[in-house]
């Protein structure tokens, strides 16, 4: 009898365990959980959360920004892809067709864009072109007007300014060509292996304030303990570069060559490629950290765009292409976007940067600038021309954003009309700034697409 009761009690206990869920096996993690497990909530060194950025970008900003970037002013970018690598000679050029860049023919670029590298108004541009011609002659001609002589000296001073974070191309070089960014989109080219790893290894190991040795292929927890012990500026520098790297990898995974026939190529989302780059298990926890750094980069560039609004609001400024109606419409759209950005409720506070001892802060800012200039030079060592194009554009765009963040007083003191001598942006800087942010904005949007695609995959 006792044995019967014992069996019955054991049976009832098993039934209770099963009914209460204690005996159930937990469902396996989805691929989406493994990639995005840490990509939520508040970001490090920020008061903003991922969910707020997703809503703001994907539903309020992204559609209008893409429309702006399709306009003539922003689609044509002048670049020198033939500059030699300043660091090593053994560059293996990618011979794949998808690595090639098709430059524009002269008659394909609007005359207004070709006439000057930047444009404020018809009157101001005449002065600027005169200044540029005088600069190319290498002297301030006494026959020039007093105003023109002043402008020559001011722009020369600007070009040598310590506020420039990039080593920009000489767009007057015969090797510099206009490229239609819409016809040469950033996507997977097949450029990989030791040459591609070498670029990123040099960027991380020699230019990210690293004084401890680590392998880029396998970053240990000790590295992150060391990173958290750094000042906010050095942490931010690493996160910016990591975020840029992550954003590029998102683009390559989202526009991947899925199928090729003699009739057409099919590009689309490659889930396997995305998992290899961002899955928490496959990357030993590194992938989700990279995605959080992408959001950090988004906040930095978003903040820069909110700060530079007064520059674009001036009546004399035009997005000049020569088509007056389109130029006016595009400026209106640009200002709508910038006012939308300014309304973002949780902007990054750049005042935490370089806020300590003045002497130390000045040295740190100079180190910050020189490290980033070095990275912009490394882009000339990329063996894939399409990768080089987008690498140069995005580093120049980020460099322009940093220049804006550290020029607050100069922006505040700009004249309401006419050229701004102390602070101005060239057309190259403007095009790279907005296209670089457009790439980050696209990455944030694509993360939503990958989340949905990975939900049902284990």
CSV table of C-alpha atoms in Angstrom, one decimal:
chain,number,residue,atom,x,y,z
A,1,UNK,CA,0.0,0.0,0.0
A,2,UNK,CA,2.8,2.4,0.9
A,3,UNK,CA,4.6,1.7,-2.3
A,4,UNK,CA,1.4,2.4,-4.2
A,5,UNK,CA,1.0,5.8,-2.5
A,6,UNK,CA,4.6,6.6,-3.2
A,7,UNK,CA,4.1,5.9,-6.9
A,8,UNK,CA,0.9,8.0,-7.0
A,9,UNK,CA,2.6,10.9,-5.2
A,10,UNK,CA,5.6,10.8,-7.6
A,11,UNK,CA,3.2,10.7,-10.6
A,12,UNK,CA,1.2,13.7,-9.4
A,13,UNK,CA,4.5,15.6,-8.8
A,14,UNK,CA,5.7,14.9,-12.3
A,15,UNK,CA,2.3,16.1,-13.7
A,16,UNK,CA,2.6,19.3,-11.6
A,17,UNK,CA,6.1,20.0,-12.9
A,18,UNK,CA,5.0,19.6,-16.5
A,19,UNK,CA,1.9,21.7,-16.1
A,20,UNK,CA,3.8,24.5,-14.4
A,21,UNK,CA,6.5,24.6,-17.0
A,22,UNK,CA,9.3,23.3,-14.7
A,23,UNK,CA,9.8,20.3,-16.8
A,24,UNK,CA,9.7,22.1,-20.2
A,25,UNK,CA,12.8,22.6,-22.3
A,26,UNK,CA,13.5,26.3,-22.9
A,27,UNK,CA,13.1,27.2,-26.6
A,28,UNK,CA,16.5,27.8,-28.3
A,29,UNK,CA,17.6,31.4,-28.9
A,30,UNK,CA,16.7,32.8,-32.3
A,31,UNK,CA,19.4,34.3,-34.5
A,32,UNK,CA,17.9,37.7,-33.9
A,33,UNK,CA,18.4,37.3,-30.2
A,34,UNK,CA,22.1,36.3,-30.6
A,35,UNK,CA,22.8,39.3,-32.8
A,36,UNK,CA,20.8,41.9,-31.0
A,37,UNK,CA,20.8,40.7,-27.4
A,38,UNK,CA,22.8,43.7,-26.2
A,39,UNK,CA,21.5,46.1,-28.8
A,40,UNK,CA,18.8,47.8,-26.7
A,41,UNK,CA,18.5,50.3,-23.9
A,42,UNK,CA,20.9,53.0,-23.1
A,43,UNK,CA,24.2,53.4,-24.9
A,44,UNK,CA,27.5,53.8,-23.1
A,45,UNK,CA,28.6,57.4,-22.4
A,46,UNK,CA,25.2,58.6,-23.6
A,47,UNK,CA,21.8,59.5,-22.2
A,48,UNK,CA,20.0,58.1,-25.3
A,49,UNK,CA,18.6,54.6,-25.9
A,50,UNK,CA,18.6,52.5,-29.0
A,51,UNK,CA,14.8,52.3,-29.3
A,52,UNK,CA,14.4,56.1,-29.5
A,53,UNK,CA,17.0,56.2,-32.3
A,54,UNK,CA,15.2,53.5,-34.2
A,55,UNK,CA,11.9,55.3,-34.1
A,56,UNK,CA,13.3,58.7,-35.0
A,57,UNK,CA,15.5,57.4,-37.8
A,58,UNK,CA,13.3,54.9,-39.5
A,59,UNK,CA,10.0,56.8,-39.5
A,60,UNK,CA,10.9,60.5,-39.3
A,61,UNK,CA,14.3,61.0,-40.9
A,62,UNK,CA,15.3,58.2,-43.3
A,63,UNK,CA,12.7,58.7,-46.1
A,64,UNK,CA,13.4,62.4,-46.5
A,65,UNK,CA,17.2,62.0,-46.2
A,66,UNK,CA,17.2,59.5,-49.0
A,67,UNK,CA,15.2,61.9,-51.2
A,68,UNK,CA,17.8,64.6,-50.6
A,69,UNK,CA,20.7,62.4,-51.3
A,70,UNK,CA,19.2,61.5,-54.7
A,71,UNK,CA,19.4,65.1,-55.8
A,72,UNK,CA,22.1,66.3,-58.2
A,73,UNK,CA,24.0,68.3,-55.6
A,74,UNK,CA,24.6,65.3,-53.3
A,75,UNK,CA,24.9,62.5,-55.8
A,76,UNK,CA,28.1,63.8,-57.6
A,77,UNK,CA,31.3,63.6,-55.5
A,78,UNK,CA,34.7,64.5,-56.7
A,79,UNK,CA,37.5,62.1,-55.6
A,80,UNK,CA,41.0,61.1,-56.5
A,81,UNK,CA,41.2,57.3,-56.5
A,82,UNK,CA,44.7,57.3,-57.9
A,83,UNK,CA,46.6,58.7,-54.9
A,84,UNK,CA,49.4,56.4,-53.8
A,85,UNK,CA,49.3,54.7,-50.5
A,86,UNK,CA,51.6,56.7,-48.1
A,87,UNK,CA,52.3,53.7,-45.8
A,88,UNK,CA,53.3,50.7,-48.0
A,89,UNK,CA,53.9,49.8,-51.6
A,90,UNK,CA,52.6,46.2,-51.9
A,91,UNK,CA,49.0,46.9,-52.6
A,92,UNK,CA,47.1,44.1,-54.4
A,93,UNK,CA,44.5,45.8,-56.6
A,94,UNK,CA,41.2,44.0,-56.7
A,95,UNK,CA,40.6,42.8,-60.3
A,96,UNK,CA,36.9,42.0,-59.7
A,97,UNK,CA,34.4,43.8,-61.9
A,98,UNK,CA,32.4,44.8,-58.8
A,99,UNK,CA,35.4,46.6,-57.3
A,100,UNK,CA,35.6,49.0,-60.2
A,101,UNK,CA,34.3,52.6,-60.1
A,102,UNK,CA,32.7,54.2,-63.2
A,103,UNK,CA,33.6,58.0,-63.2
A,104,UNK,CA,31.3,60.5,-64.8
A,105,UNK,CA,31.8,61.9,-68.3
A,106,UNK,CA,32.2,65.7,-68.3
A,107,UNK,CA,28.8,66.4,-69.8
A,108,UNK,CA,27.1,64.2,-67.2
A,109,UNK,CA,27.9,66.6,-64.3
A,110,UNK,CA,25.7,69.8,-64.0
A,111,UNK,CA,27.7,72.9,-65.0
A,112,UNK,CA,26.9,74.6,-61.7
A,113,UNK,CA,28.7,71.8,-59.8
A,114,UNK,CA,31.7,71.9,-62.0
A,115,UNK,CA,32.1,75.7,-61.8
A,116,UNK,CA,33.2,75.8,-58.2
A,117,UNK,CA,33.9,73.5,-55.3
A,118,UNK,CA,31.5,75.4,-53.1
A,119,UNK,CA,28.7,77.9,-53.7
A,120,UNK,CA,27.0,80.6,-51.6
A,121,UNK,CA,25.4,82.9,-54.2
A,122,UNK,CA,26.2,84.1,-57.6
A,123,UNK,CA,27.9,87.2,-56.2
A,124,UNK,CA,29.8,85.5,-53.5
A,125,UNK,CA,30.9,82.8,-55.9
A,126,UNK,CA,32.6,85.3,-58.2
A,127,UNK,CA,34.7,86.4,-55.3
A,128,UNK,CA,35.5,82.8,-54.3
A,129,UNK,CA,36.6,81.8,-57.8
A,130,UNK,CA,38.9,84.9,-57.9
A,131,UNK,CA,40.3,83.9,-54.6
A,132,UNK,CA,40.9,80.3,-55.7
A,133,UNK,CA,42.6,81.5,-58.9
A,134,UNK,CA,44.9,83.7,-56.8
A,135,UNK,CA,45.7,80.9,-54.4
A,136,UNK,CA,46.7,78.6,-57.3
A,137,UNK,CA,49.1,81.3,-58.5
A,138,UNK,CA,50.7,81.1,-55.0
A,139,UNK,CA,50.7,84.7,-54.0
A,140,UNK,CA,48.3,87.5,-53.0
A,141,UNK,CA,48.3,89.8,-56.1
A,142,UNK,CA,48.4,93.5,-55.1
A,143,UNK,CA,46.1,94.3,-58.0
A,144,UNK,CA,43.3,92.3,-56.4
A,145,UNK,CA,40.7,94.2,-54.4
A,146,UNK,CA,41.3,94.6,-50.7
A,147,UNK,CA,38.3,92.3,-50.0
A,148,UNK,CA,39.7,89.6,-52.3
A,149,UNK,CA,43.2,89.8,-50.7
A,150,UNK,CA,41.6,89.4,-47.3
A,151,UNK,CA,39.6,86.4,-48.5
A,152,UNK,CA,42.7,84.8,-50.0
A,153,UNK,CA,44.5,85.0,-46.7
A,154,UNK,CA,41.5,83.9,-44.7
A,155,UNK,CA,40.9,80.8,-46.8
A,156,UNK,CA,44.6,79.9,-46.8
A,157,UNK,CA,44.5,80.1,-43.0
A,158,UNK,CA,41.4,77.9,-43.1
A,159,UNK,CA,43.1,75.3,-45.3
A,160,UNK,CA,46.0,75.0,-42.8
A,161,UNK,CA,43.6,75.1,-39.8
A,162,UNK,CA,44.1,72.7,-37.0
A,163,UNK,CA,40.4,72.1,-37.0
A,164,UNK,CA,40.5,69.9,-40.1
A,165,UNK,CA,40.3,66.2,-39.2
A,166,UNK,CA,40.9,64.8,-42.7
A,167,UNK,CA,43.5,65.0,-45.3
A,168,UNK,CA,41.2,65.8,-48.2
A,169,UNK,CA,41.9,65.2,-51.9
A,170,UNK,CA,43.2,67.9,-54.1
A,171,UNK,CA,40.1,68.3,-56.3
A,172,UNK,CA,42.1,70.5,-58.7
A,173,UNK,CA,44.4,67.5,-59.5
A,174,UNK,CA,44.0,66.1,-63.0
A,175,UNK,CA,43.5,62.6,-61.4
A,176,UNK,CA,40.4,63.8,-59.5
A,177,UNK,CA,37.1,62.8,-61.1
A,178,UNK,CA,33.4,63.2,-60.4
A,179,UNK,CA,31.6,60.0,-59.5
A,180,UNK,CA,27.9,59.4,-59.5
A,181,UNK,CA,27.3,57.8,-56.1
A,182,UNK,CA,23.9,56.4,-57.2
A,183,UNK,CA,25.5,54.5,-60.0
A,184,UNK,CA,28.4,53.3,-57.8
A,185,UNK,CA,26.5,52.1,-54.7
A,186,UNK,CA,28.3,50.7,-51.6
A,187,UNK,CA,27.7,47.0,-51.6
A,188,UNK,CA,29.5,43.7,-51.4
A,189,UNK,CA,32.4,43.5,-53.9
A,190,UNK,CA,34.2,40.3,-52.8
A,191,UNK,CA,37.2,42.3,-51.6
A,192,UNK,CA,38.4,40.4,-48.5
A,193,UNK,CA,41.3,38.3,-47.2
A,194,UNK,CA,44.7,39.5,-45.9
A,195,UNK,CA,44.7,42.8,-47.8
A,196,UNK,CA,41.4,43.9,-46.3
A,197,UNK,CA,42.4,42.6,-42.8
A,198,UNK,CA,45.6,44.6,-43.1
A,199,UNK,CA,43.7,47.9,-43.5
A,200,UNK,CA,41.5,47.4,-40.5
A,201,UNK,CA,44.4,46.0,-38.4
A,202,UNK,CA,46.4,49.1,-39.0
A,203,UNK,CA,43.5,51.3,-38.2
A,204,UNK,CA,42.7,49.6,-34.9
A,205,UNK,CA,46.2,48.7,-33.7
A,206,UNK,CA,48.0,51.9,-34.6
A,207,UNK,CA,45.4,54.6,-34.6
A,208,UNK,CA,42.9,53.9,-31.8
A,209,UNK,CA,45.0,55.1,-28.8
A,210,UNK,CA,46.0,51.4,-28.1
A,211,UNK,CA,49.0,50.8,-26.0
A,212,UNK,CA,48.4,47.2,-25.4
A,213,UNK,CA,48.7,44.5,-28.0
A,214,UNK,CA,45.6,42.7,-29.2
A,215,UNK,CA,44.6,40.7,-32.2
A,216,UNK,CA,41.8,42.2,-34.3
A,217,UNK,CA,40.5,38.7,-35.0
A,218,UNK,CA,40.1,37.9,-31.4
A,219,UNK,CA,39.5,40.6,-28.8
A,220,UNK,CA,39.5,39.4,-25.2
A,221,UNK,CA,37.6,40.7,-22.3
A,222,UNK,CA,40.8,42.2,-21.0
A,223,UNK,CA,40.7,44.7,-23.8
A,224,UNK,CA,37.2,45.9,-22.8
A,225,UNK,CA,38.3,46.2,-19.2
A,226,UNK,CA,41.2,48.3,-20.4
A,227,UNK,CA,38.9,50.4,-22.7
A,228,UNK,CA,36.6,51.3,-19.9
A,229,UNK,CA,39.5,52.6,-17.9
A,230,UNK,CA,40.3,55.2,-20.6
A,231,UNK,CA,39.1,58.7,-20.6
A,232,UNK,CA,35.8,59.4,-22.4
A,233,UNK,CA,37.6,60.9,-25.5
A,234,UNK,CA,39.7,57.8,-26.2
A,235,UNK,CA,36.8,55.5,-25.6
A,236,UNK,CA,34.7,57.7,-28.0
A,237,UNK,CA,37.4,57.5,-30.7
A,238,UNK,CA,37.5,53.7,-30.6
A,239,UNK,CA,33.7,53.5,-30.7
A,240,UNK,CA,33.5,55.8,-33.7
A,241,UNK,CA,35.9,53.7,-35.7
A,242,UNK,CA,34.2,50.5,-34.6
A,243,UNK,CA,30.8,52.0,-35.4
A,244,UNK,CA,32.0,53.0,-38.9
A,245,UNK,CA,33.4,49.5,-39.4
A,246,UNK,CA,30.1,47.9,-38.3
A,247,UNK,CA,28.0,50.2,-40.6
A,248,UNK,CA,30.1,49.2,-43.6
A,249,UNK,CA,29.6,45.5,-42.7
A,250,UNK,CA,25.8,46.1,-42.5
A,251,UNK,CA,25.8,47.6,-46.0
A,252,UNK,CA,27.8,44.7,-47.4
A,253,UNK,CA,25.4,42.2,-45.9
A,254,UNK,CA,22.3,44.1,-47.0
A,255,UNK,CA,23.5,44.5,-50.6
A,256,UNK,CA,25.0,41.2,-51.3
A,257,UNK,CA,25.3,39.5,-54.7
A,258,UNK,CA,22.9,36.6,-54.2
A,259,UNK,CA,22.7,35.4,-57.8
A,260,UNK,CA,24.3,36.3,-61.1
A,261,UNK,CA,23.2,35.3,-64.6
A,262,UNK,CA,24.2,36.5,-68.0
A,263,UNK,CA,21.1,38.6,-68.0
A,264,UNK,CA,21.2,40.2,-64.5
A,265,UNK,CA,22.5,40.3,-61.0
A,266,UNK,CA,20.4,39.9,-58.0
A,267,UNK,CA,21.4,41.8,-54.9
A,268,UNK,CA,19.8,41.4,-51.5
A,269,UNK,CA,20.1,40.6,-47.8
A,270,UNK,CA,22.6,37.8,-47.0
A,271,UNK,CA,21.5,36.5,-43.6
A,272,UNK,CA,24.5,34.2,-43.2
A,273,UNK,CA,27.0,37.0,-43.9
A,274,UNK,CA,25.3,39.2,-41.3
A,275,UNK,CA,25.4,36.4,-38.7
A,276,UNK,CA,29.1,35.8,-39.4
A,277,UNK,CA,29.8,39.5,-38.7
A,278,UNK,CA,27.4,40.1,-35.8
A,279,UNK,CA,26.2,36.9,-34.1
A,280,UNK,CA,27.1,36.9,-30.5
A,281,UNK,CA,28.3,33.3,-30.4
A,282,UNK,CA,30.1,33.3,-33.8
A,283,UNK,CA,32.0,36.5,-32.9
A,284,UNK,CA,32.6,35.6,-29.2
A,285,UNK,CA,30.4,38.5,-28.0
A,286,UNK,CA,32.0,41.1,-30.3
A,287,UNK,CA,29.2,41.4,-32.8
A,288,UNK,CA,26.5,43.0,-30.6
A,289,UNK,CA,29.1,45.5,-29.2
A,290,UNK,CA,29.9,46.6,-32.8
A,291,UNK,CA,26.2,47.3,-33.4
A,292,UNK,CA,26.0,49.4,-30.3
A,293,UNK,CA,29.0,51.4,-31.5
A,294,UNK,CA,27.2,52.0,-34.8
A,295,UNK,CA,24.4,53.7,-32.8
A,296,UNK,CA,27.1,55.8,-31.0
A,297,UNK,CA,28.4,56.9,-34.3
A,298,UNK,CA,24.9,57.8,-35.4
A,299,UNK,CA,24.5,60.1,-32.4
A,300,UNK,CA,27.8,61.9,-33.0
A,301,UNK,CA,26.9,62.7,-36.6
A,302,UNK,CA,23.4,63.6,-35.7
A,303,UNK,CA,24.7,66.1,-33.1
A,304,UNK,CA,27.0,67.7,-35.7
A,305,UNK,CA,24.1,68.2,-38.1
A,306,UNK,CA,22.1,69.8,-35.4
A,307,UNK,CA,25.0,72.2,-34.6
A,308,UNK,CA,25.6,73.3,-38.2
A,309,UNK,CA,22.1,74.4,-38.9
A,310,UNK,CA,22.9,78.2,-38.8
A,311,UNK,CA,25.5,77.7,-41.6
A,312,UNK,CA,22.8,76.4,-44.0
A,313,UNK,CA,20.1,78.8,-42.8
A,314,UNK,CA,21.9,81.9,-44.1
A,315,UNK,CA,20.1,83.4,-47.1
A,316,UNK,CA,23.2,83.5,-49.3
A,317,UNK,CA,23.8,79.8,-49.0
A,318,UNK,CA,22.7,77.7,-52.0
A,319,UNK,CA,22.9,74.0,-52.9
A,320,UNK,CA,23.9,75.3,-56.3
A,321,UNK,CA,23.7,73.1,-59.4
A,322,UNK,CA,22.5,75.7,-61.9
A,323,UNK,CA,18.8,74.5,-61.8
A,324,UNK,CA,17.3,77.3,-59.8
A,325,UNK,CA,13.9,75.7,-59.1
A,326,UNK,CA,15.5,72.4,-57.9
A,327,UNK,CA,18.1,74.2,-56.0
A,328,UNK,CA,15.5,76.1,-54.0
A,329,UNK,CA,13.4,73.0,-53.4
A,330,UNK,CA,16.5,71.1,-52.2
A,331,UNK,CA,17.5,73.8,-49.8
A,332,UNK,CA,14.0,73.8,-48.3
A,333,UNK,CA,14.2,70.0,-47.9
A,334,UNK,CA,17.6,70.3,-46.4
A,335,UNK,CA,16.4,72.8,-43.8
A,336,UNK,CA,13.4,70.6,-43.0
A,337,UNK,CA,15.7,67.7,-42.3
A,338,UNK,CA,18.1,69.8,-40.1
A,339,UNK,CA,15.2,71.2,-38.1
A,340,UNK,CA,13.9,67.7,-37.6
A,341,UNK,CA,17.3,66.7,-36.4
A,342,UNK,CA,17.5,69.6,-34.1
A,343,UNK,CA,14.2,68.5,-32.5
A,344,UNK,CA,15.7,65.1,-31.5
A,345,UNK,CA,15.2,64.9,-27.7
A,346,UNK,CA,18.3,63.0,-26.6
A,347,UNK,CA,21.3,64.5,-28.4
A,348,UNK,CA,24.8,63.5,-27.4
A,349,UNK,CA,26.5,66.1,-25.1
A,350,UNK,CA,29.9,66.8,-26.7
A,351,UNK,CA,30.7,69.2,-23.8
A,352,UNK,CA,32.1,66.2,-22.0
A,353,UNK,CA,34.9,66.1,-24.5
A,354,UNK,CA,38.2,67.9,-23.7
A,355,UNK,CA,36.7,69.4,-20.6
A,356,UNK,CA,39.6,68.9,-18.1
A,357,UNK,CA,42.9,70.7,-17.7
A,358,UNK,CA,43.3,73.1,-20.6
A,359,UNK,CA,46.8,72.0,-21.5
A,360,UNK,CA,46.0,68.3,-21.3
A,361,UNK,CA,42.7,68.9,-23.2
A,362,UNK,CA,44.5,70.7,-26.0
A,363,UNK,CA,47.0,67.9,-26.4
A,364,UNK,CA,44.3,65.3,-26.3
A,365,UNK,CA,42.3,67.1,-29.0
A,366,UNK,CA,45.4,67.4,-31.2
A,367,UNK,CA,46.1,63.7,-30.7
A,368,UNK,CA,42.5,62.9,-31.6
A,369,UNK,CA,42.7,65.0,-34.7
A,370,UNK,CA,46.0,63.6,-35.9
A,371,UNK,CA,44.9,60.0,-35.3
A,372,UNK,CA,41.8,60.6,-37.4
A,373,UNK,CA,43.8,62.4,-40.2
A,374,UNK,CA,46.0,59.3,-40.3
A,375,UNK,CA,42.9,57.0,-40.8
A,376,UNK,CA,41.8,59.2,-43.7
A,377,UNK,CA,45.2,58.7,-45.3
A,378,UNK,CA,44.9,54.9,-44.9
A,379,UNK,CA,41.9,54.9,-47.2
A,380,UNK,CA,44.3,55.4,-50.1
A,381,UNK,CA,45.7,52.0,-49.3
A,382,UNK,CA,42.5,50.1,-50.0
A,383,UNK,CA,42.9,47.8,-53.0
A,384,UNK,CA,39.2,47.8,-54.0
A,385,UNK,CA,38.4,51.1,-55.8
A,386,UNK,CA,34.7,51.1,-54.9
A,387,UNK,CA,35.6,50.3,-51.2
A,388,UNK,CA,38.2,53.1,-51.4
A,389,UNK,CA,35.6,55.6,-52.8
A,390,UNK,CA,33.1,54.9,-50.0
A,391,UNK,CA,35.9,54.7,-47.4
A,392,UNK,CA,37.2,58.1,-48.4
A,393,UNK,CA,33.7,59.6,-48.5
A,394,UNK,CA,32.7,58.3,-45.1
A,395,UNK,CA,35.9,59.2,-43.3
A,396,UNK,CA,35.7,62.7,-44.8
A,397,UNK,CA,32.1,62.9,-43.7
A,398,UNK,CA,32.9,61.9,-40.1
A,399,UNK,CA,35.9,64.2,-40.1
A,400,UNK,CA,33.6,67.1,-41.2
A,401,UNK,CA,31.2,66.1,-38.3
A,402,UNK,CA,34.1,66.3,-35.8
A,403,UNK,CA,35.2,69.6,-37.3
A,404,UNK,CA,31.7,71.0,-36.7
A,405,UNK,CA,31.4,69.7,-33.1
A,406,UNK,CA,34.7,71.5,-32.2
A,407,UNK,CA,33.8,74.8,-34.0
A,408,UNK,CA,30.9,75.9,-32.0
A,409,UNK,CA,32.2,79.4,-31.3
A,410,UNK,CA,33.1,79.9,-34.9
A,411,UNK,CA,29.7,78.9,-36.1
A,412,UNK,CA,28.0,81.2,-33.5
A,413,UNK,CA,30.1,84.1,-34.8
A,414,UNK,CA,29.3,83.6,-38.5
A,415,UNK,CA,28.0,86.7,-40.4
A,416,UNK,CA,24.3,86.5,-41.4
A,417,UNK,CA,25.2,87.0,-45.1
A,418,UNK,CA,28.1,86.6,-47.4
A,419,UNK,CA,31.0,84.2,-47.1
A,420,UNK,CA,32.0,83.0,-43.7
A,421,UNK,CA,35.8,83.4,-43.3
A,422,UNK,CA,36.3,81.8,-39.9
A,423,UNK,CA,34.0,78.8,-40.5
A,424,UNK,CA,32.9,77.5,-43.8
A,425,UNK,CA,32.3,74.1,-45.5
A,426,UNK,CA,33.4,73.3,-49.0
A,427,UNK,CA,31.0,71.5,-51.3
A,428,UNK,CA,33.2,68.3,-50.8
A,429,UNK,CA,32.7,68.5,-47.1
A,430,UNK,CA,28.9,69.1,-47.4
A,431,UNK,CA,28.4,66.2,-49.8
A,432,UNK,CA,30.5,63.8,-47.7
A,433,UNK,CA,28.9,64.9,-44.5
A,434,UNK,CA,25.3,64.2,-45.6
A,435,UNK,CA,26.2,61.0,-47.6
A,436,UNK,CA,28.2,59.7,-44.6
A,437,UNK,CA,25.2,60.3,-42.3
A,438,UNK,CA,23.0,58.8,-45.0
A,439,UNK,CA,25.1,55.6,-44.8
A,440,UNK,CA,24.7,55.4,-41.0
A,441,UNK,CA,21.0,56.1,-41.3
A,442,UNK,CA,20.6,53.3,-43.8
A,443,UNK,CA,22.5,50.9,-41.5
A,444,UNK,CA,20.0,51.7,-38.7
A,445,UNK,CA,17.1,51.1,-41.0
A,446,UNK,CA,18.7,47.8,-42.3
A,447,UNK,CA,19.1,46.5,-38.7
A,448,UNK,CA,15.3,46.6,-38.5
A,449,UNK,CA,15.1,44.5,-41.7
A,450,UNK,CA,17.7,42.0,-40.4
A,451,UNK,CA,15.9,41.7,-37.0
A,452,UNK,CA,12.7,40.6,-38.9
A,453,UNK,CA,14.6,38.2,-41.2
A,454,UNK,CA,16.4,36.5,-38.3
A,455,UNK,CA,13.3,36.1,-36.0
A,456,UNK,CA,12.4,32.7,-37.2
A,457,UNK,CA,16.0,31.4,-37.6
A,458,UNK,CA,17.7,29.4,-34.8
